[in-house]
PDB file of C-alpha atoms in Angstrom:
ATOM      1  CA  UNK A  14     -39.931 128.358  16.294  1.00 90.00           C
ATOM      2  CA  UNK A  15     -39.968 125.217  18.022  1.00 90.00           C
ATOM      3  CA  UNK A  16     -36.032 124.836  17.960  1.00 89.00           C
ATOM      4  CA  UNK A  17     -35.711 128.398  18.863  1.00 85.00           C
ATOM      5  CA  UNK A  18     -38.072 128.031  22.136  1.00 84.00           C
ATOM      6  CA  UNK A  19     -36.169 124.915  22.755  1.00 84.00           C
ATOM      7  CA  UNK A  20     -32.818 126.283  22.915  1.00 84.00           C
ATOM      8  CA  UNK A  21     -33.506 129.035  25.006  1.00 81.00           C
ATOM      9  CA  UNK A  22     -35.258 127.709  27.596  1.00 81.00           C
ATOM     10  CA  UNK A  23     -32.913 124.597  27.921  1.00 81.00           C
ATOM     11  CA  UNK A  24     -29.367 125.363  26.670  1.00 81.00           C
ATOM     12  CA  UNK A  25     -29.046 129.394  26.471  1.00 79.00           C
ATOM     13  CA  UNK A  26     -31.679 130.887  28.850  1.00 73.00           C
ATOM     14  CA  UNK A  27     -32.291 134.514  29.249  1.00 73.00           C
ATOM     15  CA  UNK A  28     -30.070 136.514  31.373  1.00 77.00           C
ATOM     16  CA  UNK A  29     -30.228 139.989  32.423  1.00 81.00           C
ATOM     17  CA  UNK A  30     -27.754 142.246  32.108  1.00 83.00           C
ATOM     18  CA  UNK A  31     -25.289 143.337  35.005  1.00 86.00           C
ATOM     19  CA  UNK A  32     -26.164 147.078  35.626  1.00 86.00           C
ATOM     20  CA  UNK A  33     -25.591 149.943  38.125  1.00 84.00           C
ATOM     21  CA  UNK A  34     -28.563 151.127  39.710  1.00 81.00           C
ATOM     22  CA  UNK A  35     -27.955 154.799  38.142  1.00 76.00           C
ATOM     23  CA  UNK A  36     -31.874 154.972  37.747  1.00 62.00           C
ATOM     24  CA  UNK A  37     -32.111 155.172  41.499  1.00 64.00           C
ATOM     25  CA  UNK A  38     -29.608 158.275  41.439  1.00 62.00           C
ATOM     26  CA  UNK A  39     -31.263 161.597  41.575  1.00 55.00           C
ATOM     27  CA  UNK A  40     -28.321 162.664  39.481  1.00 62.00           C
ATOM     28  CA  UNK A  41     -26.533 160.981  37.032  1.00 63.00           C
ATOM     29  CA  UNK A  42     -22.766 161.297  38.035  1.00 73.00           C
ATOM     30  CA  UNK A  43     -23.287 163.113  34.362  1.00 74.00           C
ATOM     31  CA  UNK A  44     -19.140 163.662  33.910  1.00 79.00           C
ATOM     32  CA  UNK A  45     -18.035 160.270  34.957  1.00 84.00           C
ATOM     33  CA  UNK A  46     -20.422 158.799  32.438  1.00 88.00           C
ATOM     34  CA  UNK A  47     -20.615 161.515  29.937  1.00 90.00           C
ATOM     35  CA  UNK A  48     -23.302 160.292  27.349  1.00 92.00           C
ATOM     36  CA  UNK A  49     -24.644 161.098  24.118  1.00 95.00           C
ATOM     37  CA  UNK A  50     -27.829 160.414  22.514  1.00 96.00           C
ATOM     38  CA  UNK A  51     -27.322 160.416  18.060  1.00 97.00           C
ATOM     39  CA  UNK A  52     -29.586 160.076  15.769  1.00 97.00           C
ATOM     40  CA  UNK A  53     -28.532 159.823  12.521  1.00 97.00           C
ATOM     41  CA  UNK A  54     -31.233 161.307   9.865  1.00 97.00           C
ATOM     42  CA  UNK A  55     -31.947 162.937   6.462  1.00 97.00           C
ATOM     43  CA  UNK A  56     -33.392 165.870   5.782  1.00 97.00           C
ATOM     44  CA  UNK A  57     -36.202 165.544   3.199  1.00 96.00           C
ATOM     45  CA  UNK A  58     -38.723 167.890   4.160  1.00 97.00           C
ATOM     46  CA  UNK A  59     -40.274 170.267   6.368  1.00 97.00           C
ATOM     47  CA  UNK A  60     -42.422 167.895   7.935  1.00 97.00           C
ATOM     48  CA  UNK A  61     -39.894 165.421   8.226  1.00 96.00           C
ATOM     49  CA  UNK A  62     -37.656 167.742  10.045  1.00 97.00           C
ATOM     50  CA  UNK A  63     -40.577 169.003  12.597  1.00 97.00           C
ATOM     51  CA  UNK A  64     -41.367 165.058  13.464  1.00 97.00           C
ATOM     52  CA  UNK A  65     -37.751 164.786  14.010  1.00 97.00           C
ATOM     53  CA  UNK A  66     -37.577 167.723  16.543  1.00 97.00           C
ATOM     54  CA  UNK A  67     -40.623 166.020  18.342  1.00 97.00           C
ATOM     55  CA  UNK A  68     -39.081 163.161  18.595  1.00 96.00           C
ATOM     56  CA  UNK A  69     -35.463 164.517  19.950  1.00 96.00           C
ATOM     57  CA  UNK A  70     -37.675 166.630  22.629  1.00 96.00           C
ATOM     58  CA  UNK A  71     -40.229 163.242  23.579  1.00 95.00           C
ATOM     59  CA  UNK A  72     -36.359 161.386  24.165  1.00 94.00           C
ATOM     60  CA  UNK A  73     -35.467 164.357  26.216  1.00 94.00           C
ATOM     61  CA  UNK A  74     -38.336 164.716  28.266  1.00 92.00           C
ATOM     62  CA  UNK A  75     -38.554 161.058  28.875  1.00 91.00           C
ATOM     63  CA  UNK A  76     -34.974 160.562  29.743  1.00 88.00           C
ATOM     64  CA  UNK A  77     -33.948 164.379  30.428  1.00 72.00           C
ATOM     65  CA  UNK A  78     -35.716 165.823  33.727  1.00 58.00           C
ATOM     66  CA  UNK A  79     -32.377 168.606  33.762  1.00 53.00           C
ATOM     67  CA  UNK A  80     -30.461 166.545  36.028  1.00 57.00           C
ATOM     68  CA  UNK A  81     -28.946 163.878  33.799  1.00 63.00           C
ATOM     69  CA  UNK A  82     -26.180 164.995  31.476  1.00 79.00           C
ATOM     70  CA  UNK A  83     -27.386 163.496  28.771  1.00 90.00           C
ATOM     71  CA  UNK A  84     -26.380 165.435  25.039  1.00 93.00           C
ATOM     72  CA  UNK A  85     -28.906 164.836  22.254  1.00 96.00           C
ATOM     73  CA  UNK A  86     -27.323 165.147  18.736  1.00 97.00           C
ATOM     74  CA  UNK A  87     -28.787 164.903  15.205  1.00 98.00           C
ATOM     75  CA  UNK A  88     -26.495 163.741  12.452  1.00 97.00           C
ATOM     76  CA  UNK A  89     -27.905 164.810   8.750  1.00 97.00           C
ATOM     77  CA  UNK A  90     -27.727 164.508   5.707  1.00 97.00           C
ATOM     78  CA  UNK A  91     -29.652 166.027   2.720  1.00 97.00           C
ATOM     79  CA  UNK A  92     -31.011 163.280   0.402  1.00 96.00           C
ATOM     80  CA  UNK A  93     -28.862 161.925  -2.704  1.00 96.00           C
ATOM     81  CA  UNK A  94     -28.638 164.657  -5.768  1.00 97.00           C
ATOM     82  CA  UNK A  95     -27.159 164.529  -8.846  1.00 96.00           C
ATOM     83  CA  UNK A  96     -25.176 167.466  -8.014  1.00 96.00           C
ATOM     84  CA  UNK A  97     -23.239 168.992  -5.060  1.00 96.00           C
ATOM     85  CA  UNK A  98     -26.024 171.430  -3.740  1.00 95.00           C
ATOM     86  CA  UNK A  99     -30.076 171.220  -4.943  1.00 96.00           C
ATOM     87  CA  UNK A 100     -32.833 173.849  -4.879  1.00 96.00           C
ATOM     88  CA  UNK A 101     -33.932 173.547  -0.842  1.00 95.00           C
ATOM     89  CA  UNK A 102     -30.755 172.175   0.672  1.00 97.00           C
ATOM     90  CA  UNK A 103     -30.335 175.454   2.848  1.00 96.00           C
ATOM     91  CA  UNK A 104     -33.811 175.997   3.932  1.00 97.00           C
ATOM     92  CA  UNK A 105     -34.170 172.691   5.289  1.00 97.00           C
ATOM     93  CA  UNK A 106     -30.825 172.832   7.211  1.00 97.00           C
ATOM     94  CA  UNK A 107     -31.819 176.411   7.904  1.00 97.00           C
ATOM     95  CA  UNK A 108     -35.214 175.199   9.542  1.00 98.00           C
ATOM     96  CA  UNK A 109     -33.337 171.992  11.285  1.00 98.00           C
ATOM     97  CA  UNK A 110     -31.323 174.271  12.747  1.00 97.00           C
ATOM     98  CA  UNK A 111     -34.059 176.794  14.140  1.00 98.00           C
ATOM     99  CA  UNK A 112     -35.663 173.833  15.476  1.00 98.00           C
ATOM    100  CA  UNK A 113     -32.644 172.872  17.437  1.00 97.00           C
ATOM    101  CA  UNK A 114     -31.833 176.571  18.450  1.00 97.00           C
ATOM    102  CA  UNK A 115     -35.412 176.870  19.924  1.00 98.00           C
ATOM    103  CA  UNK A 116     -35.214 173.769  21.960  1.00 97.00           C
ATOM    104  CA  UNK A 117     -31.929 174.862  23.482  1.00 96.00           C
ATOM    105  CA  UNK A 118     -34.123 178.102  24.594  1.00 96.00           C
ATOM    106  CA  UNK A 119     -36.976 176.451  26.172  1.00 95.00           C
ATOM    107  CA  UNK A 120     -34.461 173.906  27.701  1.00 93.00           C
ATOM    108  CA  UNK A 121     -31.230 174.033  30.600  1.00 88.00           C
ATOM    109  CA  UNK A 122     -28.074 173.648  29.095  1.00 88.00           C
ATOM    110  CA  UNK A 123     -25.348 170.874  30.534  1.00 87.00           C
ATOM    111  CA  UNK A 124     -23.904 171.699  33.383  1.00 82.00           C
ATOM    112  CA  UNK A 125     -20.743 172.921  32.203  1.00 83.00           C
ATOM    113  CA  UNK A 126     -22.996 174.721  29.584  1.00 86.00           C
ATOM    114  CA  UNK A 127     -22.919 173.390  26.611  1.00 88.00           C
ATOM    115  CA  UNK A 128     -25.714 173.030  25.148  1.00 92.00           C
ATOM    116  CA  UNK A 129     -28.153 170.414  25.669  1.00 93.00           C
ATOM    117  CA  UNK A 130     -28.866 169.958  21.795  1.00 96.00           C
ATOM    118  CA  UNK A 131     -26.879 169.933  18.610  1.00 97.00           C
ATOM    119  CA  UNK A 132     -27.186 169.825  15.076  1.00 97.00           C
ATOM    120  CA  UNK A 133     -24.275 167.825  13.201  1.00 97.00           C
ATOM    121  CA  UNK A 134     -25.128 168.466   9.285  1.00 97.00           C
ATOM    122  CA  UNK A 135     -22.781 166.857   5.923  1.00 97.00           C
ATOM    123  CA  UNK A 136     -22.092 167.755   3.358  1.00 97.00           C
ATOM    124  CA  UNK A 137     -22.647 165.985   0.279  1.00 97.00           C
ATOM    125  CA  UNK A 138     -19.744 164.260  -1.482  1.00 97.00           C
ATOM    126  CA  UNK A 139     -19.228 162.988  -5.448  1.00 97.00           C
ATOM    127  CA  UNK A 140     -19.548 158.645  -4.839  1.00 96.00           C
ATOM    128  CA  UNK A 141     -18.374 157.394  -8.149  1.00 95.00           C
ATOM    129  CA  UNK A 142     -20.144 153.460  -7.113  1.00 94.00           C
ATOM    130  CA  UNK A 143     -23.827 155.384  -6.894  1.00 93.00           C
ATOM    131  CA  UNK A 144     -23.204 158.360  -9.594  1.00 95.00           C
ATOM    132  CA  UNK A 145     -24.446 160.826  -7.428  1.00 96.00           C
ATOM    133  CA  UNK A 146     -23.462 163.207  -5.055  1.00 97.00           C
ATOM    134  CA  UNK A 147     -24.749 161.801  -1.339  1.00 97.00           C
ATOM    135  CA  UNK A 148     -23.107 161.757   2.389  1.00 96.00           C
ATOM    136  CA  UNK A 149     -20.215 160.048   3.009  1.00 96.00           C
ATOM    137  CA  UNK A 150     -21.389 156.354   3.472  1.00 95.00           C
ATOM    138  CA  UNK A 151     -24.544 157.586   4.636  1.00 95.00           C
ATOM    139  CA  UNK A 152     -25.857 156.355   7.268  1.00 95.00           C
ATOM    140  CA  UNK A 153     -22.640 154.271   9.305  1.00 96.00           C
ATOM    141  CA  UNK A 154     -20.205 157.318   7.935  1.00 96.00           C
ATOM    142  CA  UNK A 155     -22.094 159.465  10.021  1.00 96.00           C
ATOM    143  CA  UNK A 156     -21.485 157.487  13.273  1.00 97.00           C
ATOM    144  CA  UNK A 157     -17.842 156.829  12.370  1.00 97.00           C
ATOM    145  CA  UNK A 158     -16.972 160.413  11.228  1.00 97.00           C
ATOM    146  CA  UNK A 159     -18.872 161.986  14.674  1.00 97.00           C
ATOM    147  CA  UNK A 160     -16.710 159.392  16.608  1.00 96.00           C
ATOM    148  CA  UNK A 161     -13.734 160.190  14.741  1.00 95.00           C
ATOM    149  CA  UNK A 162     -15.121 163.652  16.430  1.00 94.00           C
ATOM    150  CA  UNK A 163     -15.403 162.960  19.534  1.00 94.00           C
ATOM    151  CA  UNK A 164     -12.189 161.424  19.766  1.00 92.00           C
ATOM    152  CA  UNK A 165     -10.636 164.984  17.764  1.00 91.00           C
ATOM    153  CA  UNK A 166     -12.418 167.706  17.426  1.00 87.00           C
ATOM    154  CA  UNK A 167      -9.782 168.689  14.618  1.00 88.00           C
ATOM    155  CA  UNK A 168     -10.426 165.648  12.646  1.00 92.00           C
ATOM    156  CA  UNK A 169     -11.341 165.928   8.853  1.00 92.00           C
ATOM    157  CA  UNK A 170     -14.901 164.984   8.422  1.00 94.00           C
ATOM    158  CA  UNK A 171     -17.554 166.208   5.975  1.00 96.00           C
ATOM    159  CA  UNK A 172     -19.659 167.756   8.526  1.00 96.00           C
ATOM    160  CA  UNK A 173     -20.459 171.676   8.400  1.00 95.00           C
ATOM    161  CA  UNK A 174     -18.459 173.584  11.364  1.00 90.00           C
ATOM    162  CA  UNK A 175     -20.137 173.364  14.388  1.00 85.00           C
ATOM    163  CA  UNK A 176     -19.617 174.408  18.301  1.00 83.00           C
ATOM    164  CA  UNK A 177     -19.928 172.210  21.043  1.00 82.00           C
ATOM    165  CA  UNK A 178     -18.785 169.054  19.974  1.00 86.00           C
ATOM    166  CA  UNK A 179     -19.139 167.740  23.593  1.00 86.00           C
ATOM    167  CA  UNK A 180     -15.610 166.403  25.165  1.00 86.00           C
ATOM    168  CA  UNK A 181     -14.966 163.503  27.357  1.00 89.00           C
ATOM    169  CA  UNK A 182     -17.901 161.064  26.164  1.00 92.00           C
ATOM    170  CA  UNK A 183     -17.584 157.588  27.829  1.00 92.00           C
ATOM    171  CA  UNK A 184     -21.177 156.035  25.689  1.00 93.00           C
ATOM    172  CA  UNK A 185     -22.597 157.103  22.523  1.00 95.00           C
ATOM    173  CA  UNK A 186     -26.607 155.795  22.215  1.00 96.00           C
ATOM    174  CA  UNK A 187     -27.569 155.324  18.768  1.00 97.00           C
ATOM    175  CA  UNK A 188     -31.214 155.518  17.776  1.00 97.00           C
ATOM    176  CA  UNK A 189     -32.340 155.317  14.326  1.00 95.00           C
ATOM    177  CA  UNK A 190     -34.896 158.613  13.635  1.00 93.00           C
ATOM    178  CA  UNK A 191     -38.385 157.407  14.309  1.00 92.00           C
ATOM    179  CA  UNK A 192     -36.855 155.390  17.500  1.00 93.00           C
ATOM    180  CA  UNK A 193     -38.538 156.780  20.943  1.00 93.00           C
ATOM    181  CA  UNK A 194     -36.614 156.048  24.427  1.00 92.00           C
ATOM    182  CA  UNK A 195     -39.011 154.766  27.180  1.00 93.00           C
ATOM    183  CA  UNK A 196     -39.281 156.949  30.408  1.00 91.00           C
ATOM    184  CA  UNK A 197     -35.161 155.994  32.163  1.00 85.00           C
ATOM    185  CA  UNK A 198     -34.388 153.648  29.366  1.00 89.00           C
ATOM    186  CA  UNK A 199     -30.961 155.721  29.046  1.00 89.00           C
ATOM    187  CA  UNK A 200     -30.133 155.723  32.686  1.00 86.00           C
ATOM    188  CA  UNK A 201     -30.312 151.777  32.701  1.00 87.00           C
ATOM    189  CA  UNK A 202     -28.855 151.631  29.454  1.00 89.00           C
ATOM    190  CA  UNK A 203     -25.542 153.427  30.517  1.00 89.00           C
ATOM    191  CA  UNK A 204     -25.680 151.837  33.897  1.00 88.00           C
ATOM    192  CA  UNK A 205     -25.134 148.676  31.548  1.00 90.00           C
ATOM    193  CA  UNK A 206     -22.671 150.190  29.500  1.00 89.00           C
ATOM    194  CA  UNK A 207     -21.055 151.004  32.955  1.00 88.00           C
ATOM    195  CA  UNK A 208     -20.779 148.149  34.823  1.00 89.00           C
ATOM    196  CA  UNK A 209     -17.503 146.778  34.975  1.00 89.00           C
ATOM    197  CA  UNK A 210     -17.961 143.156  34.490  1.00 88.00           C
ATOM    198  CA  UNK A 211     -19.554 144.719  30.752  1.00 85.00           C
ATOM    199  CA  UNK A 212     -16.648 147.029  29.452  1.00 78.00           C
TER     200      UNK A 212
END
């Protein structure tokens, strides 16, 4: 601790970050920075699903307002199985999706109207390492197949058809699933991601 406190106070202090000021916009130039918020998740359970809807609506509200353009997406999974589909699978996606659905009701859409949430579920595929059926390198091969996504909307992945697969994203935000953004975290985030002495 000592050599750590030493080191950055003397020989690497704390910087901040260059940033735009995009929290002091009113309106986030939404299509010059088009941004998504993922968060990658599993489905295990009704419960788990319904905290994971609260959460993706507390990010929203806290980072949301309508104005920004900001596209909240949840990448799933179901859990491992020892075979291809298990007892449950569709309900759960079924009630993920609902959830998702309902918050795109009570919610404005993007301003070219897609829509504000989205729902991007795997399938499960045979991993002969594990011995069990399981997504795709779980957890980072959901990132890199939904960026594969982004960058083709006819790419190959393992994920379930879905519409609006927004176009044109400049900055993915990752958060893992029990992560909640601060009131215009995401605004000075991107205006981070944004500046050009940071690309």
């Amino acid at each position: 601790t000592f050599i750590n406190r030493l080191l950055c106070r003397w020989f690497v202090p704390v910087r901040n970050t260059l940033r735009l000021s995009l929290d002091r916009m009113l309106h986030l130039p939404w299509k010059k920075y088009r941004t998504v918020v993922v968060t990658p998740t599993l489905l295990l359970s009704s419960k788990n699903i319904q905290d994971q809807l609260e959460i993706v609506e507390a990010n929203f509200l806290a980072n949301g307002d309508g104005r920004c353009g900001l596209q909240y997406v949840v990448l799933s999974d179901w859990k491992d199985a020892p075979q291809e589909k298990i007892a449950g699978d569709d309900a759960l996606y079924k009630e993920m999706k609902d959830g998702i659905a309902q918050l795109n009701s009570l919610y404005p859409s993007l301003p070219d109207g897609s829509p504000r949430f989205l729902v991007c579920h795997r399938r499960r595929l045979w991993n002969e390492a594990e011995k069990c059926w399981m997504g795709w390198e779980r957890k980072r091969g959901k990132l890199h197949e939904f960026n594969m996504l982004l960058h083709d909307p006819k790419y190959d992945s393992s994920f379930f058809p879905v519409e609006g697969i927004p176009q044109g994203v400049k900055f993915v935000i990752t958060l893992d699933a029990d992560t909640r953004l601060p009131i215009g975290v995401a605004k000075q985030l991107i205006g981070a991601l944004a500046h050009p002495l940071n690309r």
